[in-house]
mmCIF file of C-alpha atoms in Angstrom:
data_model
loop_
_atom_site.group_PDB
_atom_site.id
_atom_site.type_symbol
_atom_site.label_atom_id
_atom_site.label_comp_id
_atom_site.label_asym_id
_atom_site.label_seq_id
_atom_site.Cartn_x
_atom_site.Cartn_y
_atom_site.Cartn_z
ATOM 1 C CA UNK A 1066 -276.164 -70.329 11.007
ATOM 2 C CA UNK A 1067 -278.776 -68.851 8.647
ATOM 3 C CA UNK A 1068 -277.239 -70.659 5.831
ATOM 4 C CA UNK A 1069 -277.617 -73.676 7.497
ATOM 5 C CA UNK A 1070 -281.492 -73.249 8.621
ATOM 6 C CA UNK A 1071 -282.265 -71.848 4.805
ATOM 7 C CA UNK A 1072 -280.231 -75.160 3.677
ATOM 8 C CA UNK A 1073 -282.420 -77.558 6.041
ATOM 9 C CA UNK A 1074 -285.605 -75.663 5.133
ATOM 10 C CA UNK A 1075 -285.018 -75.673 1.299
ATOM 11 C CA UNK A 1076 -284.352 -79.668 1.349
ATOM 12 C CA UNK A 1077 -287.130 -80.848 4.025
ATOM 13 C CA UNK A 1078 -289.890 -78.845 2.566
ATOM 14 C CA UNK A 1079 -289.675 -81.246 -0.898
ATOM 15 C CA UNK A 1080 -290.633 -84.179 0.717
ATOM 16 C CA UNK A 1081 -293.516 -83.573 2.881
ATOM 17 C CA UNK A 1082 -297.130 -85.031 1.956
ATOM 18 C CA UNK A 1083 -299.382 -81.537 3.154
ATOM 19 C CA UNK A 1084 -302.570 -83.230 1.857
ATOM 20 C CA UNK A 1085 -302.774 -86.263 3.500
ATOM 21 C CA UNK A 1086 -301.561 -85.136 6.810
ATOM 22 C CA UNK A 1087 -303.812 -82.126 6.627
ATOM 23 C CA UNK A 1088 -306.638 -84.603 7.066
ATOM 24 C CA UNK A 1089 -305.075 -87.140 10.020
ATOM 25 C CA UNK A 1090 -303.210 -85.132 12.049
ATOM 26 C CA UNK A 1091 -305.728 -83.244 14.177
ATOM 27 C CA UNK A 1092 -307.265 -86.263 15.810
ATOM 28 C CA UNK A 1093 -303.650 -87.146 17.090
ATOM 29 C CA UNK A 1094 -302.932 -84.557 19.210
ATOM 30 C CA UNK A 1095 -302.038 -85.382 22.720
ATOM 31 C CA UNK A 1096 -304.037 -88.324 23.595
ATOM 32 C CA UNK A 1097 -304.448 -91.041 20.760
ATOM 33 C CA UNK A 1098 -301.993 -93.965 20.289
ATOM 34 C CA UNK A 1099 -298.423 -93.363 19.341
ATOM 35 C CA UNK A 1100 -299.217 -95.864 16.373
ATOM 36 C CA UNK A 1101 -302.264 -93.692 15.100
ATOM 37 C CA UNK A 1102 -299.416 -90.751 15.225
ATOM 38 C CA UNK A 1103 -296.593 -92.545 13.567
ATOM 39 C CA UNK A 1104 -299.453 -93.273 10.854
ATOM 40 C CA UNK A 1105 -300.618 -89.318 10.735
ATOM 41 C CA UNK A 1106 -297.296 -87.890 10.876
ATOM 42 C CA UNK A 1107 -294.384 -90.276 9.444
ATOM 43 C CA UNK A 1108 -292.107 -88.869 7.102
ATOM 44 C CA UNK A 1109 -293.194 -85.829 8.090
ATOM 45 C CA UNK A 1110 -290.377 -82.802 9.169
ATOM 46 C CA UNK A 1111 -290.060 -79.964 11.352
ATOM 47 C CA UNK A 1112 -286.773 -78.247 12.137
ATOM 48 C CA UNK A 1113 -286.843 -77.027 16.447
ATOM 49 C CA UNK A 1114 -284.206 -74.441 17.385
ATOM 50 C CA UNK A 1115 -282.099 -75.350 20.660
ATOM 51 C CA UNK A 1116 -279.398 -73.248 22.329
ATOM 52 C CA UNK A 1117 -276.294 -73.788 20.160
ATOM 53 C CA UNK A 1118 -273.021 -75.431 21.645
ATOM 54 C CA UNK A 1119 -273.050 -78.546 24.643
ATOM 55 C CA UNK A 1120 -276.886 -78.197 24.376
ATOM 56 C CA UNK A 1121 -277.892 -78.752 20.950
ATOM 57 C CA UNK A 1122 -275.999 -82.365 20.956
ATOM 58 C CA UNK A 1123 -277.432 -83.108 24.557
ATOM 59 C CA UNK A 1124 -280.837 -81.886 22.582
ATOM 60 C CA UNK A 1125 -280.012 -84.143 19.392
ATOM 61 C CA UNK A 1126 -279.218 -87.162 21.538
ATOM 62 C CA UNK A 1127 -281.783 -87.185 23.955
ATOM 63 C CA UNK A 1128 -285.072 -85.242 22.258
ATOM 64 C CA UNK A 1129 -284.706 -85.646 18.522
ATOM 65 C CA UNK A 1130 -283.533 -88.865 18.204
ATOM 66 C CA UNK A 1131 -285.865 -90.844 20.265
ATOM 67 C CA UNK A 1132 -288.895 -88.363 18.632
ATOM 68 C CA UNK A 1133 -288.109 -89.150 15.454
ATOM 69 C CA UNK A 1134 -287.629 -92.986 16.743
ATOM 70 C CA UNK A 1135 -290.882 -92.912 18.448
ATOM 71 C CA UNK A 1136 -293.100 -91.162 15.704
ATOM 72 C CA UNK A 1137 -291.372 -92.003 12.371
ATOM 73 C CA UNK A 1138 -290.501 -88.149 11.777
ATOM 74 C CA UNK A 1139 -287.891 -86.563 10.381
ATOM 75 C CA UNK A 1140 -287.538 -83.589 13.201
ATOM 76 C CA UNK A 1141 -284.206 -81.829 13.450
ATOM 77 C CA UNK A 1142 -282.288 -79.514 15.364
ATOM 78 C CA UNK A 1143 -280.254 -76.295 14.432
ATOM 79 C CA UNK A 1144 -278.188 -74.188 16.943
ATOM 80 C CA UNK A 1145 -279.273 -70.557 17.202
ATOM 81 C CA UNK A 1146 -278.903 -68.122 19.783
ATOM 82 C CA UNK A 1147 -279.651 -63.728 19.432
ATOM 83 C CA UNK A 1148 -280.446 -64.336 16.101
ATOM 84 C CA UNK A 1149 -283.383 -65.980 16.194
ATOM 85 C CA UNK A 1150 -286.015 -63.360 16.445
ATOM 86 C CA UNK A 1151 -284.319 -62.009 13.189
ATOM 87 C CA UNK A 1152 -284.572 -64.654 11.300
ATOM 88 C CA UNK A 1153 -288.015 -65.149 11.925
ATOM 89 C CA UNK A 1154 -288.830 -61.395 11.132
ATOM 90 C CA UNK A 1155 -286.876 -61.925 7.820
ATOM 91 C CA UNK A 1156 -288.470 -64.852 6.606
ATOM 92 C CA UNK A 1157 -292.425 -64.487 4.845
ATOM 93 C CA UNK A 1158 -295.312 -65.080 7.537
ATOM 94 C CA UNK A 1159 -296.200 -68.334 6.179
ATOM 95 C CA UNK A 1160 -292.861 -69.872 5.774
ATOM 96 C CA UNK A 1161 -290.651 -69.199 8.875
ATOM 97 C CA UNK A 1162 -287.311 -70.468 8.819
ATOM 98 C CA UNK A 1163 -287.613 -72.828 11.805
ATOM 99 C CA UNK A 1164 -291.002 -74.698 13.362
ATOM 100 C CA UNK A 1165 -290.582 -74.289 16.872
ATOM 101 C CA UNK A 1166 -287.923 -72.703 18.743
ATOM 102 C CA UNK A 1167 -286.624 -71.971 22.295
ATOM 103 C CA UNK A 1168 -286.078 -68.657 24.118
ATOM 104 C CA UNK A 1169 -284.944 -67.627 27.574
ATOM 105 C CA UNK A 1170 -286.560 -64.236 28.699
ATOM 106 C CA UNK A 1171 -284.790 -61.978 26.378
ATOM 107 C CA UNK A 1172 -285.835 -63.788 22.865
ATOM 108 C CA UNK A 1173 -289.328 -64.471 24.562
ATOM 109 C CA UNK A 1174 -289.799 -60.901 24.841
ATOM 110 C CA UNK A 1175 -288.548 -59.862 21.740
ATOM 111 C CA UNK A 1176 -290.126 -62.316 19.795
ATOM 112 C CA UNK A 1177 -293.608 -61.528 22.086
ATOM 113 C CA UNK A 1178 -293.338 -58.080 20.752
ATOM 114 C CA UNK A 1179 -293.120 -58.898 17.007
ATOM 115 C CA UNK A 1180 -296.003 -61.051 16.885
ATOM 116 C CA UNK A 1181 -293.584 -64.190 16.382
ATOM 117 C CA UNK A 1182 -295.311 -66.566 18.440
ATOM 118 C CA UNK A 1183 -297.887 -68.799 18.348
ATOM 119 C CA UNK A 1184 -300.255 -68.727 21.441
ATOM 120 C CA UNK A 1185 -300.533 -72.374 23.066
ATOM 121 C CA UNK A 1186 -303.652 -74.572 23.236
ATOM 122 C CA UNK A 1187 -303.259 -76.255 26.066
ATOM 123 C CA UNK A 1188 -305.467 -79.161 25.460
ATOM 124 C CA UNK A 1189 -302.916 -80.377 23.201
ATOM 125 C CA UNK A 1190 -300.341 -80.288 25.877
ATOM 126 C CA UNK A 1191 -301.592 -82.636 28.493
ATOM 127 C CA UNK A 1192 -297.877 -82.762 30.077
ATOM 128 C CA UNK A 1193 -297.984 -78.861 31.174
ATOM 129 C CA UNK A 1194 -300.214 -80.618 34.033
ATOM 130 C CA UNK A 1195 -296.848 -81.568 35.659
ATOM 131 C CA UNK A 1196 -295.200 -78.357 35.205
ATOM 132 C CA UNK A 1197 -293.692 -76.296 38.539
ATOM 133 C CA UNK A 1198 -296.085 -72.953 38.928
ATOM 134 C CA UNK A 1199 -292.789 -71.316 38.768
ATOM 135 C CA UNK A 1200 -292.343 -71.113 35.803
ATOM 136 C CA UNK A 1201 -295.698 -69.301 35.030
ATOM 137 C CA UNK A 1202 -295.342 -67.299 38.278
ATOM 138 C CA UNK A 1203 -291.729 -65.623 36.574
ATOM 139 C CA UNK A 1204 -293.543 -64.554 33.910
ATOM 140 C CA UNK A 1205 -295.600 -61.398 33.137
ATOM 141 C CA UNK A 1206 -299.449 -61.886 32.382
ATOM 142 C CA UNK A 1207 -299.096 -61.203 28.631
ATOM 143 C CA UNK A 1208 -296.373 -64.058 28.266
ATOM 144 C CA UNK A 1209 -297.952 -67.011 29.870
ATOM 145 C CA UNK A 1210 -300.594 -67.857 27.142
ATOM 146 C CA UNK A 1211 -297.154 -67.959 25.110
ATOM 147 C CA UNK A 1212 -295.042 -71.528 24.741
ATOM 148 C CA UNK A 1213 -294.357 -74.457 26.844
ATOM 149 C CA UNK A 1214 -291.340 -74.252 29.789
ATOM 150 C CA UNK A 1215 -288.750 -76.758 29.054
ATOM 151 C CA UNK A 1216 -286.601 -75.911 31.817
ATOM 152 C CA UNK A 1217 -283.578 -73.437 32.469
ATOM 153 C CA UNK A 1218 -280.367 -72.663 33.205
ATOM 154 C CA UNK A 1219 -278.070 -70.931 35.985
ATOM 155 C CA UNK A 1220 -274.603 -69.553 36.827
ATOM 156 C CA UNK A 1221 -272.845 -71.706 39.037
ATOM 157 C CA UNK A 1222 -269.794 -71.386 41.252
ATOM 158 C CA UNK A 1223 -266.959 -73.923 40.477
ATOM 159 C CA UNK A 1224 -264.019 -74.542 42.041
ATOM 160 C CA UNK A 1225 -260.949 -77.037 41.713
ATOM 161 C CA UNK A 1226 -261.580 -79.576 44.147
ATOM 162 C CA UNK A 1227 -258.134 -79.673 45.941
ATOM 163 C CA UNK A 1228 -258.282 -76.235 47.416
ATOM 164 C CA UNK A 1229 -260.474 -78.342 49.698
ATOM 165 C CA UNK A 1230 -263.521 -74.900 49.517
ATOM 166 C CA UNK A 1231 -266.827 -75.854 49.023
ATOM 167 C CA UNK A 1232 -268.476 -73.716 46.830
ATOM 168 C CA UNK A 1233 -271.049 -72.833 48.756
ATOM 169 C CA UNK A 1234 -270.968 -68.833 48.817
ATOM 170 C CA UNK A 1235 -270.381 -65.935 45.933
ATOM 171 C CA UNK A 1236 -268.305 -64.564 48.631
ATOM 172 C CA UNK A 1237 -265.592 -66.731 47.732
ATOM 173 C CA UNK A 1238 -265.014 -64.898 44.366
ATOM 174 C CA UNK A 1239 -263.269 -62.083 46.522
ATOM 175 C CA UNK A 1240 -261.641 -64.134 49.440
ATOM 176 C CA UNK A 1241 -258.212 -63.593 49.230
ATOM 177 C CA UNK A 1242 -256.845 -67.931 49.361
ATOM 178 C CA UNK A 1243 -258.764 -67.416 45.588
ATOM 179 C CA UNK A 1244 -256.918 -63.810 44.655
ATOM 180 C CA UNK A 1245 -255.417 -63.798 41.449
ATOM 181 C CA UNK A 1246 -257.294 -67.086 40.514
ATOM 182 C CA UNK A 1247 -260.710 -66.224 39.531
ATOM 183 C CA UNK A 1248 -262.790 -65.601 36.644
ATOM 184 C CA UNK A 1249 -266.016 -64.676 35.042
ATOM 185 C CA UNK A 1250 -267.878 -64.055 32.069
ATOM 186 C CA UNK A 1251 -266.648 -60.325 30.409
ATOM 187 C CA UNK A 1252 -269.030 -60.504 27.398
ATOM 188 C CA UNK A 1253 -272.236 -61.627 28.407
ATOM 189 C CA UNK A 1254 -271.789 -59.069 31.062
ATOM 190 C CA UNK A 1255 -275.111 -59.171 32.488
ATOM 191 C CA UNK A 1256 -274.498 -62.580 34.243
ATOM 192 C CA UNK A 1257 -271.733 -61.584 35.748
ATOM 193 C CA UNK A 1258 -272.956 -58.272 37.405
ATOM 194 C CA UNK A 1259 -276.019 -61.027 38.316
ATOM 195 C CA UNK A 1260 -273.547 -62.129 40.956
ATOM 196 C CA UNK A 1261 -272.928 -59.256 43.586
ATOM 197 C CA UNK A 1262 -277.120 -58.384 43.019
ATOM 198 C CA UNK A 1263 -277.654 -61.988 44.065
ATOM 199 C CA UNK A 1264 -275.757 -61.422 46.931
ATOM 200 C CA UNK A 1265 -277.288 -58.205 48.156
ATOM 201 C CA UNK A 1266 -280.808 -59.465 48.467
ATOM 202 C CA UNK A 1267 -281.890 -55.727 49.342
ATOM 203 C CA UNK A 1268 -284.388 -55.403 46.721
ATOM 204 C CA UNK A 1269 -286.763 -58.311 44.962
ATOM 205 C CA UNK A 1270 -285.096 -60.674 42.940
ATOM 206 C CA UNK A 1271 -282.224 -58.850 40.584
ATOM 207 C CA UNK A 1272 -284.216 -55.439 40.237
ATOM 208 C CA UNK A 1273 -280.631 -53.617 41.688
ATOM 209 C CA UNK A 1274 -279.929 -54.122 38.188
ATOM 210 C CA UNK A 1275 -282.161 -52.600 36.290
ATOM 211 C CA UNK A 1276 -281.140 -49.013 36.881
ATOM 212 C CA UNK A 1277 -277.475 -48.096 36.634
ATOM 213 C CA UNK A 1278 -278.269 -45.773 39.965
ATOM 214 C CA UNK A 1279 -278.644 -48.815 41.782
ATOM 215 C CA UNK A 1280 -276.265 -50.664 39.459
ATOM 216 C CA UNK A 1281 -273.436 -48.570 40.383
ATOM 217 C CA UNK A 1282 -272.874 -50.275 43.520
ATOM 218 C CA UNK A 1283 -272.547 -53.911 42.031
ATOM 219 C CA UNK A 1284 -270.233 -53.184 39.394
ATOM 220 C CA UNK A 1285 -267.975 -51.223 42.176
ATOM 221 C CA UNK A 1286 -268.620 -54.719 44.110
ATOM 222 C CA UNK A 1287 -267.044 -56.213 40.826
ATOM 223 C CA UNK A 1288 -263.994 -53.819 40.465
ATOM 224 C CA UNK A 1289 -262.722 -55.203 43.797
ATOM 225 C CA UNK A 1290 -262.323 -58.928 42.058
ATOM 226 C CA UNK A 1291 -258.968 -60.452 41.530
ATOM 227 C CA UNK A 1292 -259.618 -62.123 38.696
ATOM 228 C CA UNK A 1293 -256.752 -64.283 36.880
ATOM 229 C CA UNK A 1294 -258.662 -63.220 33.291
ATOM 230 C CA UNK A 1295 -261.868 -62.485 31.988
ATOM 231 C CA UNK A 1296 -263.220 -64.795 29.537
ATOM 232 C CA UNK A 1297 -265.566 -64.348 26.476
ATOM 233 C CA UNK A 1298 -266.364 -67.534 26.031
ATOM 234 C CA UNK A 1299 -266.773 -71.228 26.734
ATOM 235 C CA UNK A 1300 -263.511 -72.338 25.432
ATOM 236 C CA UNK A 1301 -261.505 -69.672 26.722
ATOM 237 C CA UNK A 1302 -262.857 -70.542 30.386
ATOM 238 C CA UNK A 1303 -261.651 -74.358 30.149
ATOM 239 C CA UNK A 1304 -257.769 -72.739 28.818
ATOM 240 C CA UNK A 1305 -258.012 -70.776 31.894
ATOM 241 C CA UNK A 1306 -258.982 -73.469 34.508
ATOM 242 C CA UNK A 1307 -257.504 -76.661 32.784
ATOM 243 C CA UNK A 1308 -254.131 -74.685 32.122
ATOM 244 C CA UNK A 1309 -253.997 -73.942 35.775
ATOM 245 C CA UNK A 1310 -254.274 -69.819 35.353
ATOM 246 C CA UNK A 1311 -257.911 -69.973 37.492
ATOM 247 C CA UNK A 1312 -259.148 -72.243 40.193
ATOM 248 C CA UNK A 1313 -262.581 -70.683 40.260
ATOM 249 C CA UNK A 1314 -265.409 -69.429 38.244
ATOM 250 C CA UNK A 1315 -268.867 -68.070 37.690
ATOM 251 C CA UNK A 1316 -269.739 -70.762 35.322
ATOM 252 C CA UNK A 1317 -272.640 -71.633 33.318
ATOM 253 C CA UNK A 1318 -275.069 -74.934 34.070
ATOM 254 C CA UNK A 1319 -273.536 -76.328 30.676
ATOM 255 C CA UNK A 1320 -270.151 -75.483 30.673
ATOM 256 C CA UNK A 1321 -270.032 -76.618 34.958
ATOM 257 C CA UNK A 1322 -271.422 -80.024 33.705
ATOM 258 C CA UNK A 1323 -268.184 -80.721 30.822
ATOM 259 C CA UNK A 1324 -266.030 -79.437 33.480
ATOM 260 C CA UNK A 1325 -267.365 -82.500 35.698
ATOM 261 C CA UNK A 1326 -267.790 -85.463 33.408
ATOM 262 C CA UNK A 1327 -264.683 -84.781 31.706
ATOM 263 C CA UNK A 1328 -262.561 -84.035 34.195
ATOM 264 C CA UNK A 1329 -263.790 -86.240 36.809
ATOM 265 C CA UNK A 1330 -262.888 -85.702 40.569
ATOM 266 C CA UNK A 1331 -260.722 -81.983 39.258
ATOM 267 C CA UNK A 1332 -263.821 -79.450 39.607
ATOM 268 C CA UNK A 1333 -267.090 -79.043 41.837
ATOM 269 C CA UNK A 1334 -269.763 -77.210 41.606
ATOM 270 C CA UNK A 1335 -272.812 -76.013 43.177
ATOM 271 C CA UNK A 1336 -275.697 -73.273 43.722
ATOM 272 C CA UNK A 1337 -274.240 -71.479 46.616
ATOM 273 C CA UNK A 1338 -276.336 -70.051 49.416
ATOM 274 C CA UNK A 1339 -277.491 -67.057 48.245
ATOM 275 C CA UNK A 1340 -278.738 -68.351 45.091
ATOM 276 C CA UNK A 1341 -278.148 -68.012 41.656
ATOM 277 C CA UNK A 1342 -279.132 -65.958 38.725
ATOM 278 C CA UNK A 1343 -281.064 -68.383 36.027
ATOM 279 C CA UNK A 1344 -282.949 -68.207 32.816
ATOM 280 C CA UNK A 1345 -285.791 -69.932 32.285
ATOM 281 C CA UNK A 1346 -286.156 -72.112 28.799
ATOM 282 C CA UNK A 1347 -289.546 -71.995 26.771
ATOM 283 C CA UNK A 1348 -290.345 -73.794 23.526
ATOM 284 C CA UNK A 1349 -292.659 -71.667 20.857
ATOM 285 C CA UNK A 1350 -294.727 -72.722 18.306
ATOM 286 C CA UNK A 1351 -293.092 -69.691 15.311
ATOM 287 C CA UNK A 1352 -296.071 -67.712 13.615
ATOM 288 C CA UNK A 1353 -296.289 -69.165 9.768
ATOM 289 C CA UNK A 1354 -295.164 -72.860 10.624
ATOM 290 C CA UNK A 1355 -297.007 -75.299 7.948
ATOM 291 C CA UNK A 1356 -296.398 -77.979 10.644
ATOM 292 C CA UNK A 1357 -298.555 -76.919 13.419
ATOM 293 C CA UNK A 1358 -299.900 -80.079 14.884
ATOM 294 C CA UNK A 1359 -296.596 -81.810 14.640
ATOM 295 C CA UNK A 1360 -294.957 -78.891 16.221
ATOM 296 C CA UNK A 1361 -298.118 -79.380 19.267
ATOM 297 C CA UNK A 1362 -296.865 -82.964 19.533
ATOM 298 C CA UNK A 1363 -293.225 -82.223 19.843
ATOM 299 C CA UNK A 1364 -293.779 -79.865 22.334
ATOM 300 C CA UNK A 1365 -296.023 -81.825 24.661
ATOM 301 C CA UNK A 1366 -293.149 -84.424 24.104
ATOM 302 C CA UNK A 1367 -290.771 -82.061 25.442
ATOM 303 C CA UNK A 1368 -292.643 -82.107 28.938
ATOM 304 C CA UNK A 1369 -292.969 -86.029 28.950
ATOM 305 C CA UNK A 1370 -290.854 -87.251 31.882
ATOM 306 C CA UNK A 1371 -288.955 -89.886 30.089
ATOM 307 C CA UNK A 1372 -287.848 -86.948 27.815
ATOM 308 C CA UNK A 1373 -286.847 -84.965 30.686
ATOM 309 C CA UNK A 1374 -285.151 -87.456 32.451
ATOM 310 C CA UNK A 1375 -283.337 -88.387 29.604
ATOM 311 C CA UNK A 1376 -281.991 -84.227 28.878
ATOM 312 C CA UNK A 1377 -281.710 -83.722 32.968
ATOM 313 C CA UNK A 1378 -279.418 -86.895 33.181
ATOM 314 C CA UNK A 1379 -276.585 -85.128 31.095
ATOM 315 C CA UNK A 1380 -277.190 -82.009 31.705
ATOM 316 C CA UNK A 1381 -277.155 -79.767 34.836
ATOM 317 C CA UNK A 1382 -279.939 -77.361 34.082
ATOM 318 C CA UNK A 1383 -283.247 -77.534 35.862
ATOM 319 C CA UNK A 1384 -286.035 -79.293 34.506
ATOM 320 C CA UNK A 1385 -290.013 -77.835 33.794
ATOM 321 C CA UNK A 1386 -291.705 -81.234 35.341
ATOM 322 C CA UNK A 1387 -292.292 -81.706 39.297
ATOM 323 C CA UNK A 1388 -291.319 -85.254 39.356
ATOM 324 C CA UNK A 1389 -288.068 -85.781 37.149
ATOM 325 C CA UNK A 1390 -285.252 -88.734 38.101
ATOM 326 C CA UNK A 1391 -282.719 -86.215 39.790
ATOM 327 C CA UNK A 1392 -278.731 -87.346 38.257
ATOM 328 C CA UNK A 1393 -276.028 -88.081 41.285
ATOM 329 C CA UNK A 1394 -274.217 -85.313 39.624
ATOM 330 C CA UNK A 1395 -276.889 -82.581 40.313
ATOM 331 C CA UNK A 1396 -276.066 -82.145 44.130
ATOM 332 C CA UNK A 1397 -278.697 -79.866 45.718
ATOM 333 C CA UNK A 1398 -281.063 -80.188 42.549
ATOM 334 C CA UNK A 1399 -285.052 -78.085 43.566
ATOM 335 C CA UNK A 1400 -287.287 -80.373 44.431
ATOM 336 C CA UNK A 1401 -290.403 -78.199 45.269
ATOM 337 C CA UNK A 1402 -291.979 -74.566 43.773
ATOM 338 C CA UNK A 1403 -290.454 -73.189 47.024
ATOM 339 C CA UNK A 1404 -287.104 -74.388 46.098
ATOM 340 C CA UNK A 1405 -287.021 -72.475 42.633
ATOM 341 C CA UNK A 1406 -288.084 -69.577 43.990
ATOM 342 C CA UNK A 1407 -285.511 -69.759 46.607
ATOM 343 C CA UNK A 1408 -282.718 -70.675 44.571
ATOM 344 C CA UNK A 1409 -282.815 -69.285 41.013
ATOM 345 C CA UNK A 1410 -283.388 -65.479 40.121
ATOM 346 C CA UNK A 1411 -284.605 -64.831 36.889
ATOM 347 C CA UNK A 1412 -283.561 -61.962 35.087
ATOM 348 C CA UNK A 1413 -286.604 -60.441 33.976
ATOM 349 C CA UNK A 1414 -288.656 -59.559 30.761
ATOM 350 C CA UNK A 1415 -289.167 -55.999 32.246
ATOM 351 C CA UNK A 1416 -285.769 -56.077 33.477
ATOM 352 C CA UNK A 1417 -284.354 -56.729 29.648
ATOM 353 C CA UNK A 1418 -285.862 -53.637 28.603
ATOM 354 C CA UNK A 1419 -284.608 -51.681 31.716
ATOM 355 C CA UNK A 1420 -281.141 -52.867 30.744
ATOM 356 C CA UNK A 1421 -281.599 -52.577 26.990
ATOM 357 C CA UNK A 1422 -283.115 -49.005 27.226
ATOM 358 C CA UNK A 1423 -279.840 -48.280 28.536
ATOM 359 C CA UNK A 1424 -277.480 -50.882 27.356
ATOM 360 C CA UNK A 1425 -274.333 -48.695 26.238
ATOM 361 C CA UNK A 1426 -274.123 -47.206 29.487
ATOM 362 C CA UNK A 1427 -274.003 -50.529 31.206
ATOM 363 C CA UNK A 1428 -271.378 -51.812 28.736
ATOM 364 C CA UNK A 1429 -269.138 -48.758 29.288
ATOM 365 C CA UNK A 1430 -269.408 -49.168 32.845
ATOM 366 C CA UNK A 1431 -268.673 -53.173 32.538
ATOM 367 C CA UNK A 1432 -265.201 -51.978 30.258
ATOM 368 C CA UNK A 1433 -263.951 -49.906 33.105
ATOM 369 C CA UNK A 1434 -264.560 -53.015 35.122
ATOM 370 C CA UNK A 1435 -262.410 -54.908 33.153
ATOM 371 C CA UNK A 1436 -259.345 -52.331 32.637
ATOM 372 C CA UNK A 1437 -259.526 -52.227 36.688
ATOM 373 C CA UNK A 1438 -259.414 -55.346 37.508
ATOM 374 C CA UNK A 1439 -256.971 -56.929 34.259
ATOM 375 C CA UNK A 1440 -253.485 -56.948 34.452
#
């Protein structure tokens, strides 16, 4: 992945006119004509960093294509995911490897904490205007001056459709019609022990997880599973369910939506009633970037609702704006502030650190999990 981002950077930085655009671009920003910023910015480049896998082509397709379309840019998209803070850190100040890049609550924080991060002037973002409080209301004080929500993603339950269960409950993970048949995420661990604290609802939010005192209890909720595997990944989920080994599974946003368009009428899937864990996905403006108005544009473009529309309508992730097209596929999709908070729990900056501060513990704990319930 780095090679590929030093490759892009190398080859796009020969072509772009600094002098010129230096002069037109600030009078651009956010409100002028899109022909006075096709004139300011064409030919121009900037490289944006989306989640690799499903999302970066659903990002390609439906966000850098039509920018580049509409503007006369040359933006692209790379793939990145834990190594992005890195990468930043190991490039100079004033030439980061990317131009703007996204981050759920983890990379937020850790990029926060480096000094990675650009903060945001909102009067060049008009379209944060039609963004759910939400978002800002999940976030510490420090982080909201920070980068632009996008939207986010959850775990969802999903379930071959002839066993004739709606997934409408966790619960179902341990009834015993599904014994032997389920599975769940052994790798990014943290999602998975998400589910039995989204059930318990004793405490705020997910905070059972951020101490392995209270902890304990969910992962013993977790060595009771009868799981057909564990998987570590996206591809070894769909062997599991499309070879027949698993009927059911705590599956991510993006993965649950290939499941349903390519397999049409085999899988459901759904937010059950206790909610769901969820990340939330913000766009920053990297420290260094010789592209900064262009990167202002292309993030208030992010938060125009065509854009949205177009990313929510093959995707099943939520979306930052209050008044986006909801797909037929999204069945039970928020449609107010009260409905995020209701439905999606956000693992937490603080709670990051909680877990990271003692992260070997937790994965220990997660491995006896696993040697319990394989087999």
């Amino acid at each position: 992945m780095s090679g590929k981002i030093s490759r892009l950077n190398n080859s796009r930085r020969k072509f772009l006119k600094r002098a010129a655009l230096a002069v037109a671009m600030p009078a651009v920003i956010g409100r002028a004509a899109v022909t006075s910023a096709k004139a300011a910015f064409e030919g121009e480049s900037l490289i944006a960093v989306s989640w690799s896998g499903n999302y970066e082509q659903i990002f390609r397709e439906t966000i850098i294509e039509p920018f580049n379309a509409k503007f006369n840019t040359k933006a692209e998209t790379v793939g990145g995911w834990d190594q992005i803070v890195s990468q930043i850190k190991a490039a100079p100040a004033d030439n980061p490897p990317f131009d703007v890049t996204v981050a759920e609550e983890y990379i937020s924080s850790s990029g926060l904490a480096e000094g990675l991060y650009v903060k945001t002037d909102r009067s060049k973002i008009p379209n944060l205007d039609a963004v759910y409080p939400w978002f800002y209301e999940t976030r510490p004080d420090k982080a909201k001056e920070y980068g632009i929500p996008f939207g986010g993603g959850t775990c969802m339950l999903l379930m071959r459709k002839n066993l004739g269960i709606a997934p409408d409950s966790w619960g179902l993970m341990w009834d015993e019609r599904l014994a032997g048949k389920v599975t769940a995420d052994s790798a990014a661990w943290w999602w998975t022990l998400s589910v039995p604290a989204v059930m318990d609802q004793t405490s705020p939010g997910l905070d059972e997880m951020y101490d392995m005192a209270t902890a304990e209890k969910l992962f013993q909720q977790l060595d009771k599973l009868k799981v057909a595997k564990w998987f570590k990944d996206g591809a070894e989920q769909a062997n599991l369910l499309n070879q027949g080994e698993a009927d059911a599974a705590m599956s991510y946003s993006s993965d649950a939506y290939t499941f349903l368009t390519q397999s049409p009428g085999e899988y459901v899937a759904a937010v059950p009633k206790e909610g769901v864990s969820a990340w939330a996905d913000w766009y920053f403006k990297v420290r260094g970037t010789r592209h900064n108005d262009l990167a202002d544009l292309f993030m208030n473009y992010l938060l125009d609702k065509e854009t949205q529309d177009r990313f929510l309508s093959k995707s099943l992730i939520f979306m930052a704006r209050k008044d986006v097209t909801v797909p037929q596929h999204w069945v039970g999709y928020p449609t107010s502030n009260e409905d995020y908070h209701k439905m999606f729990q956000i693992i937490t900056m603080d709670g990051w650190d909680k877990i990271n501060a003692n992260y070997q513990a937790y994965d220990d704990r997660m491995k006896q999990t696993i040697a319990k319930t394989s087999g």
